[in-house]
Every structure is written in C-alpha cells, then in structure tokens.
Short mmCIF file of C-alpha atoms in Angstrom, two decimals:
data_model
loop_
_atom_site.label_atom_id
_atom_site.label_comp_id
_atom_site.label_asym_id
_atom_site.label_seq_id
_atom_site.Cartn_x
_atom_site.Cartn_y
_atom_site.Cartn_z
CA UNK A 7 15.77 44.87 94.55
CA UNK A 8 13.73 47.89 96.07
CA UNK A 9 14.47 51.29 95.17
CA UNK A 10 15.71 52.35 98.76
CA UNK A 11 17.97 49.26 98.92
CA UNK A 12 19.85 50.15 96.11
CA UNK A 13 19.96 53.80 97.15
CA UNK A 14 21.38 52.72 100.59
CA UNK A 15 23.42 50.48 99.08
CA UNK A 16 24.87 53.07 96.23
CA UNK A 17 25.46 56.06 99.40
CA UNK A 18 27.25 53.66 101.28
CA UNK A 19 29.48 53.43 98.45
CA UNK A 20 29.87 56.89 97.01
CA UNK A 21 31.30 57.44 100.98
CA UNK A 22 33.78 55.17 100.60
CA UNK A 23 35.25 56.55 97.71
CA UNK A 24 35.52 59.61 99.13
CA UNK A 25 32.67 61.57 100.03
CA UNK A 26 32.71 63.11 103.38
CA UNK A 27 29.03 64.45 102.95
CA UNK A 28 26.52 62.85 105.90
CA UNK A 29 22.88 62.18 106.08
CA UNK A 30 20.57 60.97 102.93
CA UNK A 31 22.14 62.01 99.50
CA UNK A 32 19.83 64.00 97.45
CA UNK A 33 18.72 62.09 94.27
CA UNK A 34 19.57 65.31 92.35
CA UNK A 35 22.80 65.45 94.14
CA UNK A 36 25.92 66.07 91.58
CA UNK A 37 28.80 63.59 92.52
CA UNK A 38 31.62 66.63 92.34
CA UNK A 39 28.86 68.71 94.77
CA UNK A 40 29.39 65.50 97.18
CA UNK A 41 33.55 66.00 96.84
CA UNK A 42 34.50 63.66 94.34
CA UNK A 43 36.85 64.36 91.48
CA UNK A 44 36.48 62.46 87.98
CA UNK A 45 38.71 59.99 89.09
CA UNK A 46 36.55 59.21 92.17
CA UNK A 47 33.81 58.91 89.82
CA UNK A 48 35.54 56.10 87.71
CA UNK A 49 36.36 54.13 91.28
CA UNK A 50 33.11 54.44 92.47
CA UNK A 51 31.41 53.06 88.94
CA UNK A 52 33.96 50.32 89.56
CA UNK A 53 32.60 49.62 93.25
CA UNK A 54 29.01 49.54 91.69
CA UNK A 55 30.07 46.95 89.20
CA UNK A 56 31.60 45.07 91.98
CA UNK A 57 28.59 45.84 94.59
CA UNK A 58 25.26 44.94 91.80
CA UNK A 59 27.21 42.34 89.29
CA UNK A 60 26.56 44.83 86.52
CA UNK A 61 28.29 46.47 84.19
CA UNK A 62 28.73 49.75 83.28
CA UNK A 63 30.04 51.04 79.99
CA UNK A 64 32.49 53.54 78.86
CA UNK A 65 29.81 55.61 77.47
CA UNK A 66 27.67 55.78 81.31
CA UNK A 67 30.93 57.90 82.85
CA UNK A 68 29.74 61.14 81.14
CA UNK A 69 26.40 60.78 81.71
CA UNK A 70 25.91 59.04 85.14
CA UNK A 71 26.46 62.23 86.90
CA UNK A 72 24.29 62.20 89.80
CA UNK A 73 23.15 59.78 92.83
CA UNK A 74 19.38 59.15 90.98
CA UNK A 75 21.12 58.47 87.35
CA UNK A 76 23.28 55.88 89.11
CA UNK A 77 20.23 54.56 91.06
CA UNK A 78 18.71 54.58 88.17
CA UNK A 79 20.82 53.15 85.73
CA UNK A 80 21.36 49.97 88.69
CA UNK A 81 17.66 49.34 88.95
CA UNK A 82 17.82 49.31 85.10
CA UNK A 83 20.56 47.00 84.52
CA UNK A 84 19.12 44.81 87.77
CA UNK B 1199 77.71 16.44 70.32
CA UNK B 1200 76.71 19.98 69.38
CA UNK B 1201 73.92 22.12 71.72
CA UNK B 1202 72.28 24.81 71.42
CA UNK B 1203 70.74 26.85 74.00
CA UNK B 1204 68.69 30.20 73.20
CA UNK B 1205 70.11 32.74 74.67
CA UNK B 1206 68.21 35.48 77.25
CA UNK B 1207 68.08 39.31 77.03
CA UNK B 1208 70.30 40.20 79.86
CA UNK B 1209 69.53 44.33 80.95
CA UNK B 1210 73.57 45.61 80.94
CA UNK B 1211 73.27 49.66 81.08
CA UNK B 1212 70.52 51.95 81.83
CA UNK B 1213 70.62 55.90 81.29
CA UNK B 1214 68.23 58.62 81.07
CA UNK B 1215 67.78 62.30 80.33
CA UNK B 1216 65.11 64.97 80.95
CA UNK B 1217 65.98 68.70 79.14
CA UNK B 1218 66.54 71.34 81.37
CA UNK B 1219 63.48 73.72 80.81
CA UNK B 1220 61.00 73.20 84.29
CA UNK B 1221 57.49 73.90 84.03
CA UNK B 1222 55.50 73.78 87.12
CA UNK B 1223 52.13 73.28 88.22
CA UNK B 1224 52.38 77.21 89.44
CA UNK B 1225 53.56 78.18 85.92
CA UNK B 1226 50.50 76.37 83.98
CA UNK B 1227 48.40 77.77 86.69
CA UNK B 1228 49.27 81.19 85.39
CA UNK B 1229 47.84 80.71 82.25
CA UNK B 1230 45.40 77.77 82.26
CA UNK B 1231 42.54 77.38 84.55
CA UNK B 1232 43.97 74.95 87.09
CA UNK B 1233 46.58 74.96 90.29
CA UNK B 1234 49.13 73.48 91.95
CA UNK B 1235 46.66 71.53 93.91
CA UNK B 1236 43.95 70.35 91.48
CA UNK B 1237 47.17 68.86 89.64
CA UNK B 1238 48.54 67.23 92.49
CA UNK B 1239 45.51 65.77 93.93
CA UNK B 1240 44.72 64.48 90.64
CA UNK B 1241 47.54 63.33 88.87
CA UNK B 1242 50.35 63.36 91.48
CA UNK B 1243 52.83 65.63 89.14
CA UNK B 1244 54.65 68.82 90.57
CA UNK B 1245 56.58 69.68 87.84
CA UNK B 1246 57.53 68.59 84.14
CA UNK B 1247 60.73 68.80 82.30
CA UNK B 1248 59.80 70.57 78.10
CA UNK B 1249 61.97 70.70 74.78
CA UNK B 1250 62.35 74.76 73.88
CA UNK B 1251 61.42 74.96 70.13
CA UNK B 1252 63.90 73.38 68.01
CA UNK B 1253 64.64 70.62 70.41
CA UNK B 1254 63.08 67.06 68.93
CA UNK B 1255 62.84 63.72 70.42
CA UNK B 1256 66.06 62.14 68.96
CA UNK B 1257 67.95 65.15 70.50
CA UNK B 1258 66.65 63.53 73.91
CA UNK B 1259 67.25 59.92 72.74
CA UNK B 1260 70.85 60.80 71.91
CA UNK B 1261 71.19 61.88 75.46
CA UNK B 1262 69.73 58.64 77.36
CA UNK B 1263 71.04 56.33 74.22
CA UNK B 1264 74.84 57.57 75.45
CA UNK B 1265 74.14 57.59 79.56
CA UNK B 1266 73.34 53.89 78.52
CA UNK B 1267 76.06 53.00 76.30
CA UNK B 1268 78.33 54.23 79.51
CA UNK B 1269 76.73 52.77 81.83
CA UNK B 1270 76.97 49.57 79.85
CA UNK B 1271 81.13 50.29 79.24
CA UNK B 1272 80.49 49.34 75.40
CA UNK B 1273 79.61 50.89 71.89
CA UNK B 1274 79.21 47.56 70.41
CA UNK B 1275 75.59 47.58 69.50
CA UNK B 1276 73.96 45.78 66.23
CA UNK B 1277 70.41 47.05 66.22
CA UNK B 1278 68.79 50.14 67.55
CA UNK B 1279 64.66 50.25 68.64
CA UNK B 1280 63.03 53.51 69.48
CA UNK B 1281 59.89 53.37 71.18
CA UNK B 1282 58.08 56.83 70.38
CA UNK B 1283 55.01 58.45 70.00
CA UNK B 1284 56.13 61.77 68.63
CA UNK B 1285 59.16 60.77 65.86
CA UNK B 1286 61.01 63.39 64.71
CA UNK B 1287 59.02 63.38 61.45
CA UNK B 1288 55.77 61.04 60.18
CA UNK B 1289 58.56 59.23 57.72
CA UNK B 1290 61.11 58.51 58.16
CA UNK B 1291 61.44 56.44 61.43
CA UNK B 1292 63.64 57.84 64.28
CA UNK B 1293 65.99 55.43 65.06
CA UNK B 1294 68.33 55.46 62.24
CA UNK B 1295 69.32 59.49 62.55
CA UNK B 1296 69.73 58.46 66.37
CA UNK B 1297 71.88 55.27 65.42
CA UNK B 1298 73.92 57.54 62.74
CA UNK B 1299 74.74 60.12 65.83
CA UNK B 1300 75.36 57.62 67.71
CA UNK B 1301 77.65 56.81 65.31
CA UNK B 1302 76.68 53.28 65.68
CA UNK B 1303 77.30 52.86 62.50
CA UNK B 1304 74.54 51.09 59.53
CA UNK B 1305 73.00 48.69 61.95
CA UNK B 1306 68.96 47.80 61.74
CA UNK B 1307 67.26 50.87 62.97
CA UNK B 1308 63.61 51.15 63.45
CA UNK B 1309 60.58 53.18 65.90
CA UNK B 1310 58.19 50.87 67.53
CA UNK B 1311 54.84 52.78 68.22
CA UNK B 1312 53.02 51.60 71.12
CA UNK B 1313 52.64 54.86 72.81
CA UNK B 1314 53.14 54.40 76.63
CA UNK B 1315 53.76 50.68 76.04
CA UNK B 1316 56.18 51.20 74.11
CA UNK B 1317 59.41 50.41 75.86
CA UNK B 1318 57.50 47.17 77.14
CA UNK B 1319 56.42 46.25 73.54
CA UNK B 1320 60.14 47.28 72.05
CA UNK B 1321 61.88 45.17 75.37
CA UNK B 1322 60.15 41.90 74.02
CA UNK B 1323 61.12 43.06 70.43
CA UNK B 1324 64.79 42.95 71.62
CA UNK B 1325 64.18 39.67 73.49
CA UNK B 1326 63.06 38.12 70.53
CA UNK B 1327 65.90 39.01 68.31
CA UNK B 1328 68.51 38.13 70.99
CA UNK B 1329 66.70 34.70 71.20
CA UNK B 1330 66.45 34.35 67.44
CA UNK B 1331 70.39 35.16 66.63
CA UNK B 1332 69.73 37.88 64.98
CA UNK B 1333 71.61 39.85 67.90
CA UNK B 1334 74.13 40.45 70.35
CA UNK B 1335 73.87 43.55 71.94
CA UNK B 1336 70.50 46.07 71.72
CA UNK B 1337 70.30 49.74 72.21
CA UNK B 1338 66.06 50.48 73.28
CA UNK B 1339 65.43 53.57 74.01
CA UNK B 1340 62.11 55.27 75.16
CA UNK B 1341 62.08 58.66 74.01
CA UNK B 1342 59.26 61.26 73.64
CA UNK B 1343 59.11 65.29 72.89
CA UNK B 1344 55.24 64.83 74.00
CA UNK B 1345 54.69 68.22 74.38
CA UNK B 1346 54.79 68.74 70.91
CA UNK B 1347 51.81 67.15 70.08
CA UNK B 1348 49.31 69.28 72.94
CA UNK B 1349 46.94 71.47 72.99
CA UNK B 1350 48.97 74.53 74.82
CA UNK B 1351 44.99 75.58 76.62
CA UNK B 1352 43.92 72.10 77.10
CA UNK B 1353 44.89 71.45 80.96
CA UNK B 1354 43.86 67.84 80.77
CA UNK B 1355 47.03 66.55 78.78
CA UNK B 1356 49.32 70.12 79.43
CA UNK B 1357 49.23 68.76 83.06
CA UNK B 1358 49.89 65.31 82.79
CA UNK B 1359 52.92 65.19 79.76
CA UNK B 1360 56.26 65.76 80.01
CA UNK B 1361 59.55 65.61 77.66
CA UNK B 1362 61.94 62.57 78.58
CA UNK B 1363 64.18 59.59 77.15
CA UNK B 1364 65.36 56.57 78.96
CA UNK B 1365 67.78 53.78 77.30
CA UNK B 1366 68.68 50.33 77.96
CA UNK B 1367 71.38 48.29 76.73
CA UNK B 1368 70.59 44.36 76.39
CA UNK B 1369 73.00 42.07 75.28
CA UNK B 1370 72.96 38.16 74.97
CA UNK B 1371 73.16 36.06 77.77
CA UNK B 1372 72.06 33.46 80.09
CA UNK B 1373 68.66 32.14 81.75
CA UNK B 1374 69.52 32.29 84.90
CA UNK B 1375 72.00 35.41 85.06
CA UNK B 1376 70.64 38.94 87.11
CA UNK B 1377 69.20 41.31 84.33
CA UNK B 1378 67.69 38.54 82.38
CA UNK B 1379 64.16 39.25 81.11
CA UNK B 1380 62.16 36.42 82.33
CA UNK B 1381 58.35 36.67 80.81
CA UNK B 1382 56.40 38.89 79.08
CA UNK B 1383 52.58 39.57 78.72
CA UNK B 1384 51.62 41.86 75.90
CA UNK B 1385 48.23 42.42 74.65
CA UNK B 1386 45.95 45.31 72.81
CA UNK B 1387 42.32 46.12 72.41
CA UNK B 1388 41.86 48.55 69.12
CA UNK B 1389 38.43 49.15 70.05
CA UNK B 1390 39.37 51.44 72.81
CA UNK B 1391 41.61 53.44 69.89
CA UNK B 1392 39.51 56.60 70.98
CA UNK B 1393 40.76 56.61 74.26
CA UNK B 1394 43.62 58.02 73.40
CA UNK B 1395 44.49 59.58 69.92
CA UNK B 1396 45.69 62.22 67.83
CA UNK B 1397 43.03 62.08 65.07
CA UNK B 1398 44.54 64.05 61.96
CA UNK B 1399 47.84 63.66 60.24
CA UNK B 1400 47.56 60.03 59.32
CA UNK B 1401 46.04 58.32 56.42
CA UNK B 1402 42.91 58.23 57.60
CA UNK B 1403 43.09 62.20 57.92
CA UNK B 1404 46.10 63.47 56.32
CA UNK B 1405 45.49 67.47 56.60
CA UNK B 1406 43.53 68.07 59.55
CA UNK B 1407 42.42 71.29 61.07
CA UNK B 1408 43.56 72.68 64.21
CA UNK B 1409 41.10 70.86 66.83
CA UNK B 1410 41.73 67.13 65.18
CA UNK B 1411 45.55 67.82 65.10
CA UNK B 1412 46.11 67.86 68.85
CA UNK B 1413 46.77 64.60 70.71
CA UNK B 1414 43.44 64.22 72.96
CA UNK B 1415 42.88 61.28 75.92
CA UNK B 1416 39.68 60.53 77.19
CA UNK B 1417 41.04 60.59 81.11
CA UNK B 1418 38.60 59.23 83.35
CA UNK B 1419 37.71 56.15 80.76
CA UNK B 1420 41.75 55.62 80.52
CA UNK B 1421 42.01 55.93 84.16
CA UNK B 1422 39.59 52.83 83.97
CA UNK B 1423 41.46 50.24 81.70
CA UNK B 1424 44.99 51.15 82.63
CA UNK B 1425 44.14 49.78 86.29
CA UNK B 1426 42.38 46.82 84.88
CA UNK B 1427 45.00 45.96 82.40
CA UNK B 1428 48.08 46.52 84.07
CA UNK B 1429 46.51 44.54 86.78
CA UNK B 1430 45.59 41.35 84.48
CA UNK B 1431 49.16 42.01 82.65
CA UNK B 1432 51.18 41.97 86.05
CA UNK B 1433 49.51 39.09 87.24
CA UNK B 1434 49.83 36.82 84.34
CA UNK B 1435 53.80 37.83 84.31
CA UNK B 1436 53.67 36.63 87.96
CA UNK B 1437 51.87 33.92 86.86
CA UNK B 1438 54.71 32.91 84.35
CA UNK B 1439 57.65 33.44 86.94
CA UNK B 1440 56.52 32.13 89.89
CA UNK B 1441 56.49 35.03 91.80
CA UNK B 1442 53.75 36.27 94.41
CA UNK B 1443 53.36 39.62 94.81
CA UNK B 1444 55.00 40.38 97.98
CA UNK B 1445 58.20 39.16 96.27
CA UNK B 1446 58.40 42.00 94.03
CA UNK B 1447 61.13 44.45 95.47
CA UNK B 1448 60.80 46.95 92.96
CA UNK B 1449 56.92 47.60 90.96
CA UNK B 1450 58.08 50.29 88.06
CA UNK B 1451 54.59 50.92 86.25
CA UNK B 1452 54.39 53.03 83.71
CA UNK B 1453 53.97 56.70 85.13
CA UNK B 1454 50.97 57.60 83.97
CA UNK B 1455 49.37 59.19 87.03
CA UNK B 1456 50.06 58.71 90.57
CA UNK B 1457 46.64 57.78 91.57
CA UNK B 1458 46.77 54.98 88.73
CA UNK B 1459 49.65 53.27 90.21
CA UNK B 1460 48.50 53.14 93.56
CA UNK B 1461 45.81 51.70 92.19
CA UNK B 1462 47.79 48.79 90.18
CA UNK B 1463 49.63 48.70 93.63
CA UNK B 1464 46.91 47.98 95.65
CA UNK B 1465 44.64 45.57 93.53
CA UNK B 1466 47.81 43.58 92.43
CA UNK B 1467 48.98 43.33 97.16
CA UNK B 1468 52.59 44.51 96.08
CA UNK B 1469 54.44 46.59 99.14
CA UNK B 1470 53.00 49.84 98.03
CA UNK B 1471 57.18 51.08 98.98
CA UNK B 1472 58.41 48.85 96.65
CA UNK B 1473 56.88 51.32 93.95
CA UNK B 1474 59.51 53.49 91.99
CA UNK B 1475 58.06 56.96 91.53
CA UNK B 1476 59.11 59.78 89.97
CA UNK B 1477 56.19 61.17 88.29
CA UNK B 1478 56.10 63.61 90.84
CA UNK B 1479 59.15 65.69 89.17
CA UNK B 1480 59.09 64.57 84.84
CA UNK B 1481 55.47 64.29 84.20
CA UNK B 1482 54.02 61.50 81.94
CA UNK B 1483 56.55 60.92 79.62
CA UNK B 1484 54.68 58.20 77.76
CA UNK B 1485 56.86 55.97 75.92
CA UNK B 1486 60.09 57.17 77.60
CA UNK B 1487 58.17 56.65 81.11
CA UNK B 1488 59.32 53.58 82.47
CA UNK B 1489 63.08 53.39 81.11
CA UNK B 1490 63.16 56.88 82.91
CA UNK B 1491 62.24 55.86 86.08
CA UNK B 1492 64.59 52.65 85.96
CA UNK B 1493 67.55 55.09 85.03
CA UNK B 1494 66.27 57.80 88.46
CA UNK B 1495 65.55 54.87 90.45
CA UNK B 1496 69.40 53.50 89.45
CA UNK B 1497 71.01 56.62 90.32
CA UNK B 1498 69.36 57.31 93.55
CA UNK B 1499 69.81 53.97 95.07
CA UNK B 1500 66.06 52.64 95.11
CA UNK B 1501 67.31 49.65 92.23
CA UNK B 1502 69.71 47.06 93.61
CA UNK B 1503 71.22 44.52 92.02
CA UNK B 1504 69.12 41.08 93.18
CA UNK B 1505 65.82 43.48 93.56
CA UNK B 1506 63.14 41.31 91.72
CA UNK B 1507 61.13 44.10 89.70
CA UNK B 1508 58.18 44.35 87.60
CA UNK B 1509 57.00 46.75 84.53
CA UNK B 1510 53.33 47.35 83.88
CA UNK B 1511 52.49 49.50 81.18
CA UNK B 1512 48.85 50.26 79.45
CA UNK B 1513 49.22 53.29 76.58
CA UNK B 1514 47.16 54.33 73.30
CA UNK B 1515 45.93 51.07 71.10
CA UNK B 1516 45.03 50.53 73.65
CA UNK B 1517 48.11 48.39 74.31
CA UNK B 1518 48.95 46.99 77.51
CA UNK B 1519 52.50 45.11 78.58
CA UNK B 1520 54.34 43.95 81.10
CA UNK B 1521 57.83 41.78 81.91
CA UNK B 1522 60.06 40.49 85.05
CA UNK B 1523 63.67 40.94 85.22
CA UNK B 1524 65.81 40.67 88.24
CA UNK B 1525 67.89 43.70 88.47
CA UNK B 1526 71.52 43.42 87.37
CA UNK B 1527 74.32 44.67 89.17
CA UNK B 1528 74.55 48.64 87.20
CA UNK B 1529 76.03 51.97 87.73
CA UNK B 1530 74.70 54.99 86.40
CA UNK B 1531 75.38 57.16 84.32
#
C-alpha cells in the first residue's frame, strides 16, 4: 500500500476518534496537539488494527506518538 | 426412588456502604496537577468516598456485610468470602475478623484476591459450594480501603480509586427461581501482571522502597484489555444463557472508568440506559465495585425484581469475569 494511502487512510481515522483538527495532518503532528487524550489514543490504535489487519502491541502505545510513527509503524507491519 | 438435584445460588440480600469522608475532583485539584474537568472527561468520576487513618477495609465490610444480612431478614450464614485487594494485614486473611464481628460465629472464612474481579471470581466461589453441599447460605462481600495502597502525588490512580464495600447474601435454591446465578465466564492472562501491580511487599520483594511500594496501573494499556475482555466475557455468558443483548435490562460492569463501560456497552449492542452507574459519585472501588453499584442501583429503584442483568468485570491478573442472574425481588437496606 502507498505511503499517501495509508496516511489518508490513518487521518481519516484519528478524526473519528476525536480530532476536530482539518486539512492534511502534519507527519510530526503529536496526537494530544490534534485533541486527543490517552484514551483516544488507545481507541484509535484499536481502529488501526481494525482498518490495516495488524496488530499493535502493548509496548507501541508509548511510543507511537505521532501521525508519521503510526504511518510508519502500518507501512512496517503491512 | 431417591433424587437429587444440585441446587442454584439464589442472590437473597444486597447492602452496601461508602465512609463518609468526600474527596472531590476540586479538592485533588488543589494539590495535584489536574481538575475537575481533566477527571471527568477522562474517567467519568466527580467525587470519591476515603477511610480517615485508622479506618481499614473490614471496618467497611462490617458495614455492607450487615446492610446485607438485613436486607436478607437472616443471620444464618455458614461461610464468609471477602473479595479484597487491600486486607487488613498481608496474613492473616480478612474474612474471619469480619465473620467474628459479625458474630457469625466459627464458620469457613477466607479473602479471595482477584482485584477488581473479585466479587465475580468470589460469586462463582459461592456457587460452587452451594452446588457442592458444602453450603446453605453465603455472606460475599466486596470490600476495599484502596486508598491505602496510592501514591498520595500520583493523579493517575488518586483520581480513579475510591473506599467502598458491597455484600451479598446467597443462599441455596432453585434453577429456575429470580436471583439464581445462571452462568459464569471467568478467565486470566498473568502475562499482563504488569498492568496493574503493587510490586514490593510480597515474596518476590518483601521490603521494598518507597516507589515499588505504591500500587501502580499502566492506564491506557488497561483501558485496552478491560474493553476486550469484558466484551469476550459478556458475550460468552450470553452465549451460555440464551440471551441477546438487547434483553439485558440491567449491564452492571465493573466501574472502572466511565469511558470503559460505554465502551463494553457499545461493542457488546446492550441499551446503553440499561447501564447502572455510579462511578460518577464512589470512584473505582475495585473489588467492592460491582456489589456497590447493585446495592445503589437497589435502593434507588434502577434494579427490579424480573430485570435480567449482567456483571462484567476485568481487574489485576489480569483476571476477567462475568455471570447472569435475574434480579430477585429485594429491599434495601
């Protein structure tokens, strides 16, 4: 899957778990700078399980902190 | 001819009791770095009720134990379970000082640690030994002093806890009567131990220093498996009665955090009003959690005799359980 797909693909869902920001999402982009809270976070790793067929372990909630580390870590696991 | 049938555990009496010291989210705010509405958003908890110093979780126990026992209209109880995460003391268990002021009498006493499964885990304990013989009439209680075992400056946990006990009285009965337990689904995963511990003070760590003595939870990772386990749990319960999920009346999950039962809620399609709450005003109170709510949602009319309810719980283990009862016909105490 191309880079931009799954970047479409992962804003799309980082809006519906909450995120009222509009327009592209900055790769560097924090996910608390976009309005989510920690729990947000954990739905929205859920939704990318759900979205890609992946999984994502305890350990990536601490780390996969920002819209290009979850691109990232979906092209990875892809 | 001679039969035998097993007998059910049939729910009889319900009773709960929260001490009378308030701490709200304004009050933490005043010394931690949080508010009122970081706490709500997150967790869905205004307020929680705290022991003062001296006060220890069979003091609350005794309390719910006797709002029970009267709700029940009898003293005639042959074993005592305590589900509890903080026991008055490492050893002995609990349950026997709260049988003794009880004044119960010597009957079998004894904790069952399953942190906030713990009523769940103890309810199938008392099932079994109704359906073995071994009794007639069960006092469980959920009880905690939670509190006790925070970090006063970490907001994480300070927020979520509370101080609570909630009581049950089941006594022998039959199949098909209202209050009889119908199923339960119990299960644990000890590799996700970490999730939620209090590292020293056990064998593995008997004199710890200050930072490893403190309960700690790992929130957003808990946040994770209690939705997908009290999910799987609920359904496999509904699985084993028969029931879909718009026929529960009453969902009582273990009060962990508002946003994690709306979760369950929503992922298991139950009527998100048929969902007893009362985080909102005691907090987590962990083990003591969902006999609490059953006791509130008693006295304030939201549990009817005929209502077909449901208990989810998913606590430290991890452990994970869940039952089906149809509610008896009660009064409170």
């Amino acid at each position: 899957m191309e880079t931009q797909e799954i970047s479409s693909r992962v804003g799309r869902l980082i809006r519906q778990v909450g995120s009222k920001v509009e327009g592209e999402l900055p790769s560097s982009a924090e996910f608390r700078d976009l309005g989510l809270d920690s729990m947000d976070v954990v739905d929205l790793l859920n939704s990318v399980e759900h979205e890609f067929g992946i999984a994502v372990p305890d350990s990536g909630i601490p780390v996969i902190t920002t819209v290009g580390a979850l691109v990232e870590f979906v092209e990875t696991a892809l | 001819m001679i039969t035998a049938r097993t007998p059910a555990a049939v729910l009889c009496g319900v009773g709960g009791y929260v001490p009378p010291k308030v701490v709200t989210n304004d009050d933490l705010a005043a010394r931690l770095d949080t508010s009122d509405e970081w706490i709500r958003s997150r967790v869905g908890i205004h307020q929680r009720h705290v022991v003062e110093p001296g006060t220890a979780t069979s003091d609350l126990a005794v309390r719910a134990a006797e709002a029970a026992l009267q709700s029940a209209g009898t003293r005639d109880i042959d074993v005592v379970v305590l589900a509890t995460t903080t026991p008055d003391h490492p050893c002995p268990a609990t349950a026997p000082t709260v049988a003794q002021r009880l004044g119960l009498g010597c009957v079998p006493a004894f904790d069952v640690s399953a942190v906030c499964s713990g009523f769940v885990y103890g309810l199938a304990v008392t099932a079994g030994m109704i359906a073995s013989g071994l009794a007639r009439h069960v006092l469980l209680i959920g009880a905690e002093a939670y509190t006790t075992i925070l970090d006063p400056y970490d907001r994480a946990t300070v927020s979520v806890f509370g101080d609570g006990a909630g009581a049950v009285v089941v006594r022998a009965g039959e199949p098909g009567e209202l209050g009889a337990v119908q199923a339960f689904d119990l299960g644990s995963d000890g590799g996700l131990a970490e999730l939620i511990m209090t590292k020293g003070g056990g064998a593995r760590h008997p004199r710890p220093d200050a930072a490893d003595s403190w309960f700690a939870m790992q929130g957003q990772a808990v946040y994770r498996h209690a939705v997908r386990r009290m999910v799987g749990s609920s359904r496999a319960v509904l699985d084993a009665v028969g029931w879909k999920p718009q026929d529960v009346d009453r969902f009582v999950g273990h009060q962990a955090n508002r946003r994690i039962l709306d979760a369950v809620a929503r992922e298991l399609e139950v009527a998100p009003e048929s969902a007893v709450i009362n985080i909102d005003r005691v907090g987590n109170t962990a083990g003591a959690s969902i006999p609490l709510a059953l006791a509130d949602a008693v006295a304030t009319g939201e549990l009817l005799a005929g209502d077909k309810v449901l208990l989810t719980a998913f606590g430290g283990g991890a452990t994970w359980g869940s039952s089906a009862l149809t509610w008896p016909a009660l009064r409170a105490a």
